[in-house]
Short mmCIF file of C-alpha atoms and ligand atoms in Angstrom, two decimals:
data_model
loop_
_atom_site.label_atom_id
_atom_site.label_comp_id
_atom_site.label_asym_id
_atom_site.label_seq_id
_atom_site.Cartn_x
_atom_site.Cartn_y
_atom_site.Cartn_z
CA UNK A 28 175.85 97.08 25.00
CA UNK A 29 177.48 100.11 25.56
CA UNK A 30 177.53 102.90 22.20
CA UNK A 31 180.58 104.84 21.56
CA UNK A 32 178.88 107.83 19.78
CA UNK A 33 176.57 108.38 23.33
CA UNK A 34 178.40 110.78 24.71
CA UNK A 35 179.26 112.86 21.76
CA UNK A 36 175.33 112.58 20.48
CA UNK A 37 173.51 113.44 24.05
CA UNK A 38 175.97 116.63 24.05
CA UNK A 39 174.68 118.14 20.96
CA UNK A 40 170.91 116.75 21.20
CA UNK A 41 171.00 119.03 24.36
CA UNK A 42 172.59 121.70 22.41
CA UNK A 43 169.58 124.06 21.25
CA UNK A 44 172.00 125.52 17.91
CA UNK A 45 171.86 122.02 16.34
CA UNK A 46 171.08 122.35 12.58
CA UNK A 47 167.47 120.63 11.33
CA UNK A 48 169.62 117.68 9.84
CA UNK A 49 171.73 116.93 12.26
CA UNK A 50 168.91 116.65 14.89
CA UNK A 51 167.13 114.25 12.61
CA UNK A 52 170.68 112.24 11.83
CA UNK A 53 170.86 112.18 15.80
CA UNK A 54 166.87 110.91 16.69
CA UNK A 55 167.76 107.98 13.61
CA UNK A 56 170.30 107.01 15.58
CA UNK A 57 168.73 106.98 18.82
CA UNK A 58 165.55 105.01 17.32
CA UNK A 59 168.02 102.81 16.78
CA UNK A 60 170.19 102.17 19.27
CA UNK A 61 168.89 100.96 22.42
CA UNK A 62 171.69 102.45 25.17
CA UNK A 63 171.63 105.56 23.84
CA UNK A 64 168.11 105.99 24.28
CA UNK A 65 167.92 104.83 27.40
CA UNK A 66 170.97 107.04 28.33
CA UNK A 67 168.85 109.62 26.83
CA UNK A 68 165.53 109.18 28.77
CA UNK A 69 167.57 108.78 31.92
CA UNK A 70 168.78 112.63 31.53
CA UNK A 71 165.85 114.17 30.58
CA UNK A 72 163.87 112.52 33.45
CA UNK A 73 166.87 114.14 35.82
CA UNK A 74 166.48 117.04 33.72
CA UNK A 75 162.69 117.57 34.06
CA UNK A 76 163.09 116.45 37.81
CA UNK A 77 165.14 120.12 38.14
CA UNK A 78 162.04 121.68 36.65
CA UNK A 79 159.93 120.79 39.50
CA UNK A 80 161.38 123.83 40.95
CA UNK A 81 159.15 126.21 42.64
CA UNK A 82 160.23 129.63 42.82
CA UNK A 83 159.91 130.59 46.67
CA UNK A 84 159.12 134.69 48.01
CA UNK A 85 162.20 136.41 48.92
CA UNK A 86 162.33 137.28 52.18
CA UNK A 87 161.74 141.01 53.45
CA UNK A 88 165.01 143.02 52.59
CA UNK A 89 165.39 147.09 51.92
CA UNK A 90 166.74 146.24 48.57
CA UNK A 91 169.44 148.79 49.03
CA UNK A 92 167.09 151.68 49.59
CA UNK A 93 168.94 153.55 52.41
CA UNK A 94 172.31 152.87 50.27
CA UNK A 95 170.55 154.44 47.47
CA UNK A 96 169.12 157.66 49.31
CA UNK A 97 171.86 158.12 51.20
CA UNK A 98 173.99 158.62 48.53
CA UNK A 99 171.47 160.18 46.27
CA UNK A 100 170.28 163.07 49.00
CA UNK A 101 172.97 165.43 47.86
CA UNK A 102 172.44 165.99 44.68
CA UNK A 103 168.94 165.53 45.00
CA UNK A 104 167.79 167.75 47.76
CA UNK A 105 170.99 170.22 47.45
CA UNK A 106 171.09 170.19 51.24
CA UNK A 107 171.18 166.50 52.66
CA UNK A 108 171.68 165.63 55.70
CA UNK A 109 175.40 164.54 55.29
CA UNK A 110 175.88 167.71 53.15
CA UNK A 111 178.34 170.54 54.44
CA UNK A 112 176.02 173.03 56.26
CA UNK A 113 175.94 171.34 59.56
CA UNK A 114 179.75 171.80 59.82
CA UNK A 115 179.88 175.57 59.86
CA UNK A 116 178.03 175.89 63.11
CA UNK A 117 180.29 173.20 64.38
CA UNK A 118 183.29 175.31 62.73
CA UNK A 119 182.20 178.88 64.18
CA UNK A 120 181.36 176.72 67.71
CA UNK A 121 185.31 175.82 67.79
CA UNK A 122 186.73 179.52 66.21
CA UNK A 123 184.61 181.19 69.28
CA UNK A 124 185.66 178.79 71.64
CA UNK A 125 188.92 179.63 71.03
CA UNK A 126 188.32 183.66 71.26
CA UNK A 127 186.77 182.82 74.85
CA UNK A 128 189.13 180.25 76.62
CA UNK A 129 191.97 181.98 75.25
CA UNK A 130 190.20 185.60 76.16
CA UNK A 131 191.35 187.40 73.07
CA UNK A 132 190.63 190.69 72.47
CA UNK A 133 190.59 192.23 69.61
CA UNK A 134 191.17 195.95 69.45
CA UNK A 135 191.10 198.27 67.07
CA UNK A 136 192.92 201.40 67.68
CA UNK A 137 194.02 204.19 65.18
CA UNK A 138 197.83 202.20 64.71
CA UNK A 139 194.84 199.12 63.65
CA UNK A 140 194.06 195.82 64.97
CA UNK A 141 195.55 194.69 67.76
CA UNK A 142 194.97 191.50 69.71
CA UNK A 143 195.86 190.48 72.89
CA UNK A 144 195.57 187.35 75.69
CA UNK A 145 195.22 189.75 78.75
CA UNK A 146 192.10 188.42 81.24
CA UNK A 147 189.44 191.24 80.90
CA UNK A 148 188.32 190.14 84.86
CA UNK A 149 185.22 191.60 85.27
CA UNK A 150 183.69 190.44 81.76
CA UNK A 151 185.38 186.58 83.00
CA UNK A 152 182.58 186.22 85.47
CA UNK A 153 180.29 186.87 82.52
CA UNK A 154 181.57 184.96 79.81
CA UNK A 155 182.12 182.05 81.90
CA UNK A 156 178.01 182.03 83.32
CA UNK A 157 177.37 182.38 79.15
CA UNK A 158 179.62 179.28 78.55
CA UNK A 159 177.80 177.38 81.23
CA UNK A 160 174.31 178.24 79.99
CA UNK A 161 175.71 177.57 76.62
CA UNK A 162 176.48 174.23 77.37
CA UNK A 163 173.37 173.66 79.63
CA UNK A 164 171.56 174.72 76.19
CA UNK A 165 173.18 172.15 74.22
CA UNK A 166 172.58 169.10 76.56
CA UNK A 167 169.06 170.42 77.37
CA UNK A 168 168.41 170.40 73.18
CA UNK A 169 169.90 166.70 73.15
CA UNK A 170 168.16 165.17 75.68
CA UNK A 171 164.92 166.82 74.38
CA UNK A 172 165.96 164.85 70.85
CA UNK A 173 167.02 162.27 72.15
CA UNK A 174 163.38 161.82 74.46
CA UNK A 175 161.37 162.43 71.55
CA UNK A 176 162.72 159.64 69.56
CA UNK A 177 162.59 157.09 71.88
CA UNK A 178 159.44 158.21 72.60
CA UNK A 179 158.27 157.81 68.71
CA UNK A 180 159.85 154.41 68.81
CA UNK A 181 158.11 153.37 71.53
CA UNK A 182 154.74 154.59 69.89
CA UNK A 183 155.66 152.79 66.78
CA UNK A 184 156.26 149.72 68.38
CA UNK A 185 152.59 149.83 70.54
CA UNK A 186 151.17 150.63 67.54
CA UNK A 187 153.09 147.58 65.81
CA UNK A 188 152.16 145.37 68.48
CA UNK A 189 148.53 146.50 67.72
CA UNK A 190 148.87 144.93 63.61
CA UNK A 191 150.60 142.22 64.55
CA UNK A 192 147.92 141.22 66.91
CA UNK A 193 145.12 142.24 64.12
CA UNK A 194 147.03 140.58 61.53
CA UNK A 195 148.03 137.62 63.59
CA UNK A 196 143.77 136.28 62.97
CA UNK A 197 144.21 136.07 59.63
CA UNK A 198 147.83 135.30 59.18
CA UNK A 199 149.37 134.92 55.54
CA UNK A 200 152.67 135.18 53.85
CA UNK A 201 151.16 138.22 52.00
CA UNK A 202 150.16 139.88 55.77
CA UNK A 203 154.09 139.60 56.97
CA UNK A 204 155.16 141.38 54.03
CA UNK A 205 152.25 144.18 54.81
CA UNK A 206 154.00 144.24 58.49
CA UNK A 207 157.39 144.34 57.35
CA UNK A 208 156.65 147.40 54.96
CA UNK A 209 155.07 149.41 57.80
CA UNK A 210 157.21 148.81 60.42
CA UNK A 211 160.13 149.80 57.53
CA UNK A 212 158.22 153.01 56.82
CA UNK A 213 157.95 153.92 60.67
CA UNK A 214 161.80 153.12 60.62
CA UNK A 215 162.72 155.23 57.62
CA UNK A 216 160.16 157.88 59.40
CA UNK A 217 162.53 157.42 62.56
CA UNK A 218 165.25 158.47 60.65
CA UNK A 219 163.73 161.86 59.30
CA UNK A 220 162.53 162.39 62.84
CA UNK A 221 166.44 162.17 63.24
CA UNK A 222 167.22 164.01 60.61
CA UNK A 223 164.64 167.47 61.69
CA UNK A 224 165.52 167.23 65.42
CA UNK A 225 169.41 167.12 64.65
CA UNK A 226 168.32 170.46 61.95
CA UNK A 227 166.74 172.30 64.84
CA UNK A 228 169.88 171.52 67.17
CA UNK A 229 172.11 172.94 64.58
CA UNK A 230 169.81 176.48 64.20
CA UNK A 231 170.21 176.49 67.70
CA UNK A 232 173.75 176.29 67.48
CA UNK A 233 173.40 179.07 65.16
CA UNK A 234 171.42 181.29 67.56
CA UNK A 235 174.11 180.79 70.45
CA UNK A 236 176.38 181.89 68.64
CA UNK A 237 175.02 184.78 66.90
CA UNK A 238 174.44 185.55 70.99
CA UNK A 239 178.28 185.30 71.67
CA UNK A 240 179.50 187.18 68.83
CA UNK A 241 177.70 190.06 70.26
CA UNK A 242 179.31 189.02 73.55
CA UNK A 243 182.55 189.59 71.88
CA UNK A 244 182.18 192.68 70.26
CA UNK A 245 180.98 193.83 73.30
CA UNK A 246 184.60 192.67 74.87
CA UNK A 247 186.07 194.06 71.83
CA UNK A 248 184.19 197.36 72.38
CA UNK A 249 185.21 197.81 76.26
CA UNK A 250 188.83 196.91 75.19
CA UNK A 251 189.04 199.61 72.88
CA UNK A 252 187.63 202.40 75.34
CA UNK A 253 189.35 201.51 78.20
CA UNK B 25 157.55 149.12 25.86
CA UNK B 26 159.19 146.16 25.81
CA UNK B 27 160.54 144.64 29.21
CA UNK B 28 164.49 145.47 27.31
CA UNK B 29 163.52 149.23 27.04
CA UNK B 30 162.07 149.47 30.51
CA UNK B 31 165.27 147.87 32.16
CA UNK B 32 167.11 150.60 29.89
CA UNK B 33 164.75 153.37 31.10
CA UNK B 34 165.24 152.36 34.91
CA UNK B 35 168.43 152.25 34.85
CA UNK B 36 169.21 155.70 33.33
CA UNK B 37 166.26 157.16 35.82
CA UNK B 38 167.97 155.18 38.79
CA UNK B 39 171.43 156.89 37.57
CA UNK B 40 169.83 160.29 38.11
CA UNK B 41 168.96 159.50 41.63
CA UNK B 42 165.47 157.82 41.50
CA UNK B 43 165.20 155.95 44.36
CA UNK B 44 161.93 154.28 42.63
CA UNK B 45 163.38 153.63 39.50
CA UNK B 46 165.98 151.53 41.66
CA UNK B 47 162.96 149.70 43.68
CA UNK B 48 161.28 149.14 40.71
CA UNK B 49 164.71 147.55 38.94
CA UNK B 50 165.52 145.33 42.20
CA UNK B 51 161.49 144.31 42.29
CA UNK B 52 162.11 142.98 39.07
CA UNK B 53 164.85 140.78 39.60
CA UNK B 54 165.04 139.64 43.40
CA UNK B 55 162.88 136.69 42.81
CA UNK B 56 164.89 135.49 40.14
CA UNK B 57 168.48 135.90 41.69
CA UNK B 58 166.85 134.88 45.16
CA UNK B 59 166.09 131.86 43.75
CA UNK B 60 169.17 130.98 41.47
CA UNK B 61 170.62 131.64 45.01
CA UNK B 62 168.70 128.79 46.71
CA UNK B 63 169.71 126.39 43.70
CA UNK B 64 173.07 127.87 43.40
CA UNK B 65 174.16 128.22 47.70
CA UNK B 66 171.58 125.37 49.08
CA UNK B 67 170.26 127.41 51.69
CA UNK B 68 168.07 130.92 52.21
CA UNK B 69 170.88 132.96 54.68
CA UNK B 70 173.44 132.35 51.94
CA UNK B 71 170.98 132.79 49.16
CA UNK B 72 170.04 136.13 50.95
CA UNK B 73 173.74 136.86 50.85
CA UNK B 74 174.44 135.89 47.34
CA UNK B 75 171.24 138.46 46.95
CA UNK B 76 172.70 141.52 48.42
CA UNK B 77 176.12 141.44 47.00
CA UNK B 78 174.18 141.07 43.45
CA UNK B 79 172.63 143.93 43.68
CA UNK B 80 175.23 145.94 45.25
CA UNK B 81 177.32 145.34 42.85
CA UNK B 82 174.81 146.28 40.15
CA UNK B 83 174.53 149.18 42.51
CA UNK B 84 178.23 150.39 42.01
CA UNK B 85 177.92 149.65 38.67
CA UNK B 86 175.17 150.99 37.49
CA UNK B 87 176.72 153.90 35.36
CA UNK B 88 178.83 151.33 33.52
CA UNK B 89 175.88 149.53 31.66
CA UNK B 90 175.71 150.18 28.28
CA UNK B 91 172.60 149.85 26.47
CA UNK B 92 174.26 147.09 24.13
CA UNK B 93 174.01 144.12 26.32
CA UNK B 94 170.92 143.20 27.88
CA UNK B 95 170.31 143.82 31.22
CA UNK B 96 169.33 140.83 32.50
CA UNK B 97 171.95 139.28 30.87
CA UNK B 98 174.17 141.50 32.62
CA UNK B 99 172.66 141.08 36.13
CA UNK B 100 172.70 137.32 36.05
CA UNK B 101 176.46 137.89 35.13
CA UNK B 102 177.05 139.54 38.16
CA UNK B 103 175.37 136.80 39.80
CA UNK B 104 177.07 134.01 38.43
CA UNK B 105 180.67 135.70 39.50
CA UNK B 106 179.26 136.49 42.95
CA UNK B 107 177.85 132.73 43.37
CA UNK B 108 181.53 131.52 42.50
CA UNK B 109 182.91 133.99 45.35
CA UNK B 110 180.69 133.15 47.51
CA UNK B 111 181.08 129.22 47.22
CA UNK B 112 184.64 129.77 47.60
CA UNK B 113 184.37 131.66 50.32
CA UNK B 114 181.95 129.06 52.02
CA UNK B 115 183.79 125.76 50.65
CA UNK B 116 185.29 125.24 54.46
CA UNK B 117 181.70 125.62 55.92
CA UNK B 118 179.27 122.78 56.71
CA UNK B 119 176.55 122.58 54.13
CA UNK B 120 172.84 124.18 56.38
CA UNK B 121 170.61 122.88 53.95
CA UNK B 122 169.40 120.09 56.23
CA UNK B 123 168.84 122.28 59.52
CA UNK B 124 167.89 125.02 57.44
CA UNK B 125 164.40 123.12 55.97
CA UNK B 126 163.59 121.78 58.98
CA UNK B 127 163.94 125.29 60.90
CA UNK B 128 161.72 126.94 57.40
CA UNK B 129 159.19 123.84 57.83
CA UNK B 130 158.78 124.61 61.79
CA UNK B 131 158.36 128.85 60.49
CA UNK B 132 155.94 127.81 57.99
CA UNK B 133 154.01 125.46 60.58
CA UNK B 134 153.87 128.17 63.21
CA UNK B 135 152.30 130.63 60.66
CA UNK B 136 149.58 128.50 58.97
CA UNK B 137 146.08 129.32 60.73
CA UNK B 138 142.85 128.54 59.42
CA UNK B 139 143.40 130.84 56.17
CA UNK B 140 143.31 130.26 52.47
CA UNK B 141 147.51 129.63 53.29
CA UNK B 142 147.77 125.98 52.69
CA UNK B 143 150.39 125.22 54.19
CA UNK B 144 150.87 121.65 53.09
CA UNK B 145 151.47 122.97 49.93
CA UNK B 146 153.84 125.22 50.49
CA UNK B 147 155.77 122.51 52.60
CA UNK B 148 155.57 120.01 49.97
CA UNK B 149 157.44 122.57 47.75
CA UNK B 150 159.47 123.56 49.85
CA UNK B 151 161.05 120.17 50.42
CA UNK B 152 160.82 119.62 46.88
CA UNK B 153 163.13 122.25 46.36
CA UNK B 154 164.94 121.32 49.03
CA UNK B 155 165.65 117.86 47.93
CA UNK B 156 166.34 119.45 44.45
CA UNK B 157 169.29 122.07 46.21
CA UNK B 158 170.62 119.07 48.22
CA UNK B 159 170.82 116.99 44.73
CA UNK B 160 172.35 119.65 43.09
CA UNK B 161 175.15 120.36 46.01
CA UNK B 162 176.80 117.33 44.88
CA UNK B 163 177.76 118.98 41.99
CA UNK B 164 180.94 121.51 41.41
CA UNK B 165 180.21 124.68 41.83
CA UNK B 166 181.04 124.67 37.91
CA UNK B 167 179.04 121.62 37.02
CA UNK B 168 175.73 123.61 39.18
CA UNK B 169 176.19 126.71 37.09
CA UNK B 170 175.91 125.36 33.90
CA UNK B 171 173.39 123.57 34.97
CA UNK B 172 171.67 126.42 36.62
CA UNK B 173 172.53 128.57 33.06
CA UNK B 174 171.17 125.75 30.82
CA UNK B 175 167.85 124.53 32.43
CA UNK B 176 167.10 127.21 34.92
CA UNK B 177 167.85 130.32 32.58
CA UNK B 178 167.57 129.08 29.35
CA UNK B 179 171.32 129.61 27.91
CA UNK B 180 172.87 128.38 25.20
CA UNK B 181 175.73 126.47 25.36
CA UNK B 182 177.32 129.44 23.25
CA UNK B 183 176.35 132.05 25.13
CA UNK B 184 177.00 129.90 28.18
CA UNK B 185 180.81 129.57 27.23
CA UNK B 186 180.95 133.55 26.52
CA UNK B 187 179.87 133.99 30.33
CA UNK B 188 182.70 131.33 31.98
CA UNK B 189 185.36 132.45 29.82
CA UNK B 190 185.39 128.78 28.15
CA UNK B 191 184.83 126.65 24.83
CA UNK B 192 181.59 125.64 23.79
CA UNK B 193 182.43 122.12 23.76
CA UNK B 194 183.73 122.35 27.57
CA UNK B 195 180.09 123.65 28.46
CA UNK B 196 178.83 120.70 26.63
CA UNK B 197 181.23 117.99 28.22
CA UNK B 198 180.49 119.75 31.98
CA UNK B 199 175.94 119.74 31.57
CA UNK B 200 176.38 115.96 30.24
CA UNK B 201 178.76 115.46 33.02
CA UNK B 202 176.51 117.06 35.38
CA UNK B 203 173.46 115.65 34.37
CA UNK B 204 175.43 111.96 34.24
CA UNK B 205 175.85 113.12 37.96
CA UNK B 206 172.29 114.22 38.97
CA UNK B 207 171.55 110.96 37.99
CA UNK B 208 173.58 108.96 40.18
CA UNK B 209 172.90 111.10 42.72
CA UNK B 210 168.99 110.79 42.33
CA UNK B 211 169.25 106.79 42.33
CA UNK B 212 171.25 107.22 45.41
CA UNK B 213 169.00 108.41 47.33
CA UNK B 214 165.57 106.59 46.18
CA UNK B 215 167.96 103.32 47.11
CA UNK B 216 168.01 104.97 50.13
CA UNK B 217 165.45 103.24 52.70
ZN1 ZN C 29 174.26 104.68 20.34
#
C-alpha cells in the first residue's frame, strides 16, 4: 500500500548533501517498507537508463576562429586588414578626383594662392587619356585578383577531389575530420590570398596617384606661368 | 597545472588575442555542450545551434570572467540560459528527432566501408541516445535541465537551485517529478508493440 513519507524520502536519498544519519534513518526505512523501495528501484533503473548515454563527435565547426581573428588582427598585427590604411588611398583617390573633374587650378602668385575652375584645354585632352588609363589600370588589377582566386579555388578543389578520393578507401569518422581541416586551411589560405591581392591593389592605388599629383603640379605649374 | 588553472590561463591568453588559446578553450568544451545539446534540444542542427550561441556568448564575454567562479561552471551557465532560449524559441516547431536519426543512420551507413569503423556500433548508440533524447523530450524544458544538471553534470541540488534562480527544495520536487516522469514514459513505450 501506498507510503506517505515516499515522496519526501526519495527527494533527499537523491540529494548528495544528506548527513551520514539521515541516510541510514532513510535506507531503515526503505528495508522496511516495501512501496518505497520499489518506488526507489523504479527511479534508479530510469536513472541509470540516462547513463547509457554515449557522448557522440561534434560535427566539423570553425569554433569561432574567423570571429576571433577578425577581431583580434588589429591589435595584433597593428595593420589588419580592416585597419585604416586602405582608406587613405581611397581618400586621396576621391580629393584628386575632385581637383580633375572640377579642373582646379591652383596658382600661386606673389598676392598667394589662388584657385580657379577655368578649363586649361590643351592639358583636358591629357588629363582625360590619364583618367581613362587610370581606370583601365584599376579594372585590369581587379580582374587579375579576381582570376587568380578563382583560379586557387579551383586548384584547391582538384586537389580536394584528389583526398577525398584517397581517403574515400579507407573511410573513417577520424578521415572526415582530416578533410574538413584541410579544406578549412585552403579556405582560411583563400582568404589571405584575398587579403595580399587586395594589398597590392591598394599600392597600386598609391602609385597612380603619386603619378597624378605630378600631373597636377604640372597644371599648377603652367597656370602660374601663363 | 590543474585543469581550473589552465581554463584560467586560456582565458586570460585568449583575452590578449590568442587565437590558440581560444581553440584550445572551445576544444575543451564542445563535446560536452554538444552533447548536453543533443539531450537538452533532441536533435544535432539544434544541438549545433545551442553550440554556437554558447560559445559566442562566452566569446563576448570573455573579459567578464573572474577567476572566482569556475569556468566550467560558468560555461555550462551560459549553456543552460541559451538551452532555455532556444527551446522557447523552438516550442512552435515540430520536434526532428525522428527524421533526424533516420537521416544520421542512412550518413553513418553510407560511410562504413570495410575499416576498423564498426558501424553497428556506432548505430546502436546512436539510437540509444536517440531513444534516450526522445524520452527525455517529454519532459519540461525545466524538468530536462535538472535532470540534465543532476545526472548528466553531477550538480547538487544546492548548487542546482543557485543556477535557476530557485529553492533547493523546488529542485528536489522537479528531479523526483521528472524522474516519476521518465518512468512513465519508459513503460510507455516498451508497452508499445
Ligand atoms: Zn515508505
Amino acid at each position: 500500500m501506498p507510503c506517505p513519507k515516499t515522496e519526501y524520502l526519495i527527494q533527499e536519498y537523491f540529494a548528495d548533501d544528506l548527513a551520514p544519519v539521515a541516510r541510514e534513518e532513510i535506507e531503515v526505512h526503505f528495508n522496511s517498507c516495501e512501496y518505497c523501495s520499489n518506488e526507489l528501484e523504479v527511479l534508479l533503473r530510469s536513472q541509470s537508463d540516462l547513463s547509457q548515454w554515449q557522448d557522440q563527435q561534434v560535427p566539423h565547426w570553425d569554433r569561432g576562429m574567423e570571429l576571433f581573428r577578425r577581431e583580434h588582427s588589429v591589435i595584433n598585427e597593428g595593420r589588419g586588414f580592416w585597419s585604416g590604411w586602405q582608406w587613405i588611398s581611397t581618400a586621396v583617390s576621391l580629393a584628386m578626383l575632385a581637383v580633375l573633374l572640377l579642373n582646379v587650378n591652383v596658382v600661386s602668385n606673389e598676392e598667394g594662392f589662388s584657385i580657379s575652375f577655368d578649363a586649361l584645354g590643351a592639358q583636358n585632352a591629357y588629363l582625360d587619356a590619364r583618367m581613362l588609363a587610370f581606370e583601365q589600370g584599376q579594372k585590369e588589377a581587379m580582374d587579375a585578383l579576381v582570376q587568380r582566386i578563382e583560379d586557387s579555388q579551383e586548384g584547391n578543389n582538384i586537389e580536394l577531389l584528389q583526398v577525398v578520393m584517397e581517403q574515400a578507401q579507407q573511410t573513417t569518422i577520424e578521415n572526415l575530420e582530416v578533410i574538413y581541416a584541410y579544406f578549412e586551411r585552403q579556405r582560411l589560405q583563400d582568404l589571405e590570398d584575398m587579403r595580399v591581392g587586395y594589398q597590392e591593389l591598394v599600392d597600386n592605388d598609391f602609385a597612380t596617384i603619386r603619378s597624378l599629383q605630378q600631373i597636377a603640379q604640372f597644371i599648377s605649374y603652367q597656370g602660374e606661368i601663363r | 597545472m590543474s585543469l581550473i588553472d589552465e581554463d584560467q590561463e586560456l582565458v586570460a591568453a585568449a583575452i590578449n588575442g590568442s587565437a590558440n588559446a581560444w581553440e584550445k578553450l572551445v576544444k575543451r568544451y564542445e563535446g560536452k555542450i554538444y552533447n548536453q545539446g543533443l539531450r537538452l534540444m533532441g536533435n544535432s542542427s539544434d544541438a549545433m545551434d545551442l553550440t554556437q550561441e554558447v560559445f559566442l556568448g562566452l566569446y563576448r564575454n570573455l573579459h567578464r570572467f573572474r577567476g572566482d567562479a569556475k569556468f566550467s561552471t560558468w560555461i555550462f551557465r551560459i549553456a543552460h540560459n541559451k538551452a532555455i532560449d532556444l527551446s522557447r524559441r523552438n516550442r512552435f516547431l515540430p520536434s526532428r528527432t525522428q527524421i533526424e536519426m533516420q537521416e544520421e543512420i542512412d550518413a553513418l551507413e553510407a560511410v562504413h566501408g570495410a575499416s576498423s569503423f564498426e558501424p553497428e556500433k556506432a548505430i546502436g548508440e546512436l539510437q540509444q541516445n536517440n531513444q534516450i533524447a526522445r524520452i527525455l523530450g517529454k519532459l519540461s524544458i525545466e524538468q530536462r535541465l535538472v535532470v540534465e544538471l543532476k545526472v548528466f553534470q553531477s550538480l547538487t541540488f544546492e548548487e542546482i537551485a543557485i543556477m535557476q534562480d530557485v529553492s533547493a527544495n523546488t529542485v528536489k520536487t522537479r528531479f523526483y517529478a521528472a524522474l516519476k516522469k521518465l518512468k512513465a514514459v519508459s513503460e510507455e513505450y516498451y508497452a508499445l508493440p
